[in-house]
XYZ file of C-alpha atoms in Angstrom:
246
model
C -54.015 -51.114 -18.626
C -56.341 -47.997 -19.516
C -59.513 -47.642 -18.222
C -62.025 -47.576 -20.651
C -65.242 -46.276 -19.361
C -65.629 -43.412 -16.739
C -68.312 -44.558 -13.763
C -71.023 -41.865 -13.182
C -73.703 -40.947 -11.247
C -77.145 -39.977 -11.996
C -78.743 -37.291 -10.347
C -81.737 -35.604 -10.832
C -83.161 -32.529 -10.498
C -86.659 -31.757 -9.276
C -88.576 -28.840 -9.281
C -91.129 -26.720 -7.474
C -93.718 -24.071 -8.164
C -92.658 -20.439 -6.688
C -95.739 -17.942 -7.150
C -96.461 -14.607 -5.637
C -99.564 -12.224 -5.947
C -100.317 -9.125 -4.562
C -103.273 -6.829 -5.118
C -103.289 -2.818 -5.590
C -107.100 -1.453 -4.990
C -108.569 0.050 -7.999
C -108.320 3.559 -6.543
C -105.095 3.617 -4.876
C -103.664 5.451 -7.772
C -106.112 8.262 -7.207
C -106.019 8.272 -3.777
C -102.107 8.713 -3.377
C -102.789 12.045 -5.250
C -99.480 13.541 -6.030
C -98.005 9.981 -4.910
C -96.507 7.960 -7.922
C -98.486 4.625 -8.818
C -97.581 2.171 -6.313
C -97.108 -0.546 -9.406
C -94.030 -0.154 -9.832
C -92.624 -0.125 -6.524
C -94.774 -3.482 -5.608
C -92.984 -4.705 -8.663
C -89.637 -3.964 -7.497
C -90.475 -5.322 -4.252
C -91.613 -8.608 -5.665
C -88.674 -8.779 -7.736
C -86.488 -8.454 -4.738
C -88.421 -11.058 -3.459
C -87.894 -13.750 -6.268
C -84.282 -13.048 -5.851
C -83.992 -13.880 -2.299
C -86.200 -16.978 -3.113
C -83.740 -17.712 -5.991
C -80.941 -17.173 -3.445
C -82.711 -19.762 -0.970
C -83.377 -22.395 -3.726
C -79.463 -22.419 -5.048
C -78.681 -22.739 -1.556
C -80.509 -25.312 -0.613
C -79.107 -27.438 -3.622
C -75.969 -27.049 -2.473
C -77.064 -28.371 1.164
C -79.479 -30.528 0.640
C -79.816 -34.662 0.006
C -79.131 -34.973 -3.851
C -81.179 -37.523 -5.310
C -79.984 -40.243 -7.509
C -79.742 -43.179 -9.258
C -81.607 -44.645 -11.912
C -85.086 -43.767 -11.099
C -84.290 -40.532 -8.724
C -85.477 -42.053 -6.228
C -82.138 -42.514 -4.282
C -80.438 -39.932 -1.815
C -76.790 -38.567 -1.437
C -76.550 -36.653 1.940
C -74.198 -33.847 2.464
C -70.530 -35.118 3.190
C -69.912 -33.706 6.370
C -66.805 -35.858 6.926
C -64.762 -34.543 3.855
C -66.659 -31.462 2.816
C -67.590 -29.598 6.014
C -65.427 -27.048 7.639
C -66.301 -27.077 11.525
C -66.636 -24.197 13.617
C -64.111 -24.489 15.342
C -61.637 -25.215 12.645
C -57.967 -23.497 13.393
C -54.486 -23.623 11.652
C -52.483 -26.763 12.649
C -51.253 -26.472 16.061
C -53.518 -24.112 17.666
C -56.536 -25.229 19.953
C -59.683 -25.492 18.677
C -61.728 -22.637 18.843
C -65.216 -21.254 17.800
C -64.718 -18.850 15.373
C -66.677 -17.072 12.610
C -65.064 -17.170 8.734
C -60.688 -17.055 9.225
C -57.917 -16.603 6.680
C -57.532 -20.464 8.027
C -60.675 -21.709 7.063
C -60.531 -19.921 3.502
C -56.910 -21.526 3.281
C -58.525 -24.875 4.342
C -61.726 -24.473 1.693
C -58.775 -24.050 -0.726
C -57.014 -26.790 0.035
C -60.043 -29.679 0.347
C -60.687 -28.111 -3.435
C -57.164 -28.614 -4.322
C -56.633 -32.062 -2.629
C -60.040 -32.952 -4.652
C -58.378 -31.888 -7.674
C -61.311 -29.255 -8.510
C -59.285 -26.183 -8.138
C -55.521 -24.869 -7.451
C -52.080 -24.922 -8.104
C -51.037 -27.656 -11.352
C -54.658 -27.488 -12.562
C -54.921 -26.357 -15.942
C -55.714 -22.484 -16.026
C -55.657 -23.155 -11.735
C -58.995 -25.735 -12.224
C -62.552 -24.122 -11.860
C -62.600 -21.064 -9.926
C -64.044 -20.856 -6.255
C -67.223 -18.699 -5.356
C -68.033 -18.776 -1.842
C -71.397 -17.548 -0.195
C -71.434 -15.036 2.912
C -73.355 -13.146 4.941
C -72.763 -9.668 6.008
C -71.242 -10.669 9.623
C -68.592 -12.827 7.537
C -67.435 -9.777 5.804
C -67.326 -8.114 9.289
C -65.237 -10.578 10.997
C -62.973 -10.839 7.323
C -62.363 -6.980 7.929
C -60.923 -7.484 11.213
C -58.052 -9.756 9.937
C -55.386 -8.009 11.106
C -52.983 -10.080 8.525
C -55.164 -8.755 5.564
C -52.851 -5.698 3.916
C -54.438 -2.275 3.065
C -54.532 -3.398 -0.568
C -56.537 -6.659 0.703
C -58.716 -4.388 2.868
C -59.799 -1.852 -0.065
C -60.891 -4.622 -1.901
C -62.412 -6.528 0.992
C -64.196 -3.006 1.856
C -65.778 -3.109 -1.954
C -68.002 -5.969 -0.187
C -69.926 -3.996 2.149
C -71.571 -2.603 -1.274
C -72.946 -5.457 -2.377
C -69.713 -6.079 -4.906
C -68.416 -9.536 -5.800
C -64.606 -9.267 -4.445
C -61.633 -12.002 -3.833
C -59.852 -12.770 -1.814
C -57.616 -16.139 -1.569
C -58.609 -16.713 -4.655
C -62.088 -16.906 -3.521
C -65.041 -14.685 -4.820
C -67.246 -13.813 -2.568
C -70.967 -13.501 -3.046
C -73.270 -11.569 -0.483
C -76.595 -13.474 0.728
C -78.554 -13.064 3.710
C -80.657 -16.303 2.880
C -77.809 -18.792 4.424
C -79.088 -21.174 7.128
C -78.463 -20.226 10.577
C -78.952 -22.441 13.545
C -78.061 -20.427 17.304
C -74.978 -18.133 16.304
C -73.690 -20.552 13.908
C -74.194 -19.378 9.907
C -73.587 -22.015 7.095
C -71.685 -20.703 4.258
C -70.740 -22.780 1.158
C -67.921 -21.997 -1.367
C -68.663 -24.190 -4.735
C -67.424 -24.669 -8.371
C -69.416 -23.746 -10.966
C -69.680 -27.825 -12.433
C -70.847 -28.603 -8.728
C -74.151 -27.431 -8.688
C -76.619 -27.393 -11.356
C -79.917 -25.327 -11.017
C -83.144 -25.023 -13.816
C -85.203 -22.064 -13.695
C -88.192 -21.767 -16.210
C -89.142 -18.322 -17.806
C -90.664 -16.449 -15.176
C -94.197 -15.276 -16.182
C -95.185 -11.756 -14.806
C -98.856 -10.814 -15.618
C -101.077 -7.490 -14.084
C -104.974 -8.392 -14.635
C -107.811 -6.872 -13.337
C -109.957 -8.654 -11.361
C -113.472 -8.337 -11.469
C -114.376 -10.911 -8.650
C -112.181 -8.545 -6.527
C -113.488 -5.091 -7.114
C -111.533 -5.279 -10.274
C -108.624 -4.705 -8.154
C -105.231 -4.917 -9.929
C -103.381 -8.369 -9.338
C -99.675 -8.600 -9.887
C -98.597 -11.751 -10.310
C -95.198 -13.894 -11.006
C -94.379 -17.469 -10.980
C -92.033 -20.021 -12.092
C -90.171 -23.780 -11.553
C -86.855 -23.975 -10.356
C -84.566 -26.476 -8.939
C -81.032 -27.355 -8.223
C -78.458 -30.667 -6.731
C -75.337 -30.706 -6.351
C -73.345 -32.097 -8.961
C -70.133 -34.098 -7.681
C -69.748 -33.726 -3.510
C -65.767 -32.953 -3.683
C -67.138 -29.585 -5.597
C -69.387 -27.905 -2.579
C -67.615 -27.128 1.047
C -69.836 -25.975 4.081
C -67.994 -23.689 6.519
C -69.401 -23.452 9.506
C -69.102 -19.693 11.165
C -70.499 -19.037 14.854
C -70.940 -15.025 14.804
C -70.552 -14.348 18.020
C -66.554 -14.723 17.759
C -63.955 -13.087 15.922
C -62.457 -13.863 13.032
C -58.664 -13.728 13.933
């Protein structure tokens, strides 16, 4: 018999206010003398700050209870029991051992994906591809892997830069904004389909004030939001920094 409707899940995204203001004194400019304008480096600097906040907000989608159901009013906590990684996760027949990010645990992020049928081998096109977020002590401890080859360790090096590289099959993205509770760092590797995040146009405005001194206010703001789609399309992998990788 063929199934003739597909059961799915509502879930809902909600959305919060992000806003940031900072004030440059009307004579600053003339002050600083040879000194460029400080406008444009607050700008930069609040730019850099929306990006982290972006970074924080995607994350915390990925993490966080996903609400659903009709009215949104329902919650979907992480699955830990299928979807987490633990920290002291090792290859079959080793003892368990704290240990930050491993070729094992990458292997293991590959295969919940694959035994999920999000990603791998038999897929069409290999399935969705895998992005997986890390801090800098992750690539550290990936760089000490002494089964990566010098061709894996160029390319590995690339992330020190900043650069998106892969490894496993698994691109890594660069974030200091992952949780961290003790030594122990949360990372997440994700398909794109499993998480969904709504930003509004970001409105950037410079206005004197005359209340202040007619001081110069630079301010941004937006809404954004995220869930997680599907849960067999986010793993956590649990890393405790203090160890080594191998």
């Amino acid at each position: 018999e063929v199934e003739r409707s597909v059961t799915t899940e509502v879930r809902w995204i909600y959305s919060d206010v992000y806003n940031k203001a900072h004030l440059i004194d009307k004579w600053d400019e003339e002050l600083l003398g040879s000194v460029s304008s400080p406008n444009s480096s607050v700008l930069e600097s609040m730019h850099m700050a929306f990006a982290r906040h972006l970074e924080r907000r995607i994350i915390d989608a990925m993490k966080d209870a996903a609400y659903t159901g009709k009215a949104g009013t329902a919650t979907t906590a992480f699955d830990t029991a299928n979807q987490e990684i633990a920290k002291n996760y090792v290859a079959a027949g080793a003892s368990p051992a704290d240990k930050n990010l491993t070729k094992s645990k990458l292997i293991k992020v590959r295969s919940i994906f694959g035994q999920n049928e999000v990603a791998g081998q038999g897929l069409a096109g290999g399935g969705e591809k895998i992005y997986m977020a890390i801090s800098q002590a992750q690539i550290d401890a990936l760089l000490e892997v002494t089964e990566v080859t010098s061709r894996d360790y160029r390319a590995l090096e690339a992330l020190s830069t900043g650069e998106l590289n892969e490894w496993l099959g698994i691109t890594f993205i660069r974030t200091e904004q992952l949780p961290k509770t003790g030594n122990v760092r949360e990372c997440y590797a994700w398909v794109k389909s499993g998480v969904k995040f709504t930003q509004s146009t970001q409105d950037v405005r410079m206005d004197p004030l005359p209340e202040r001194q007619y001081a110069l206010q630079i301010y941004v703001d937006c809404r954004d939001g995220g869930v997680r789609t599907e849960e067999k399309k986010v793993v956590r992998v649990l890393c405790d920094e203090t160890k080594a990788a191998a």
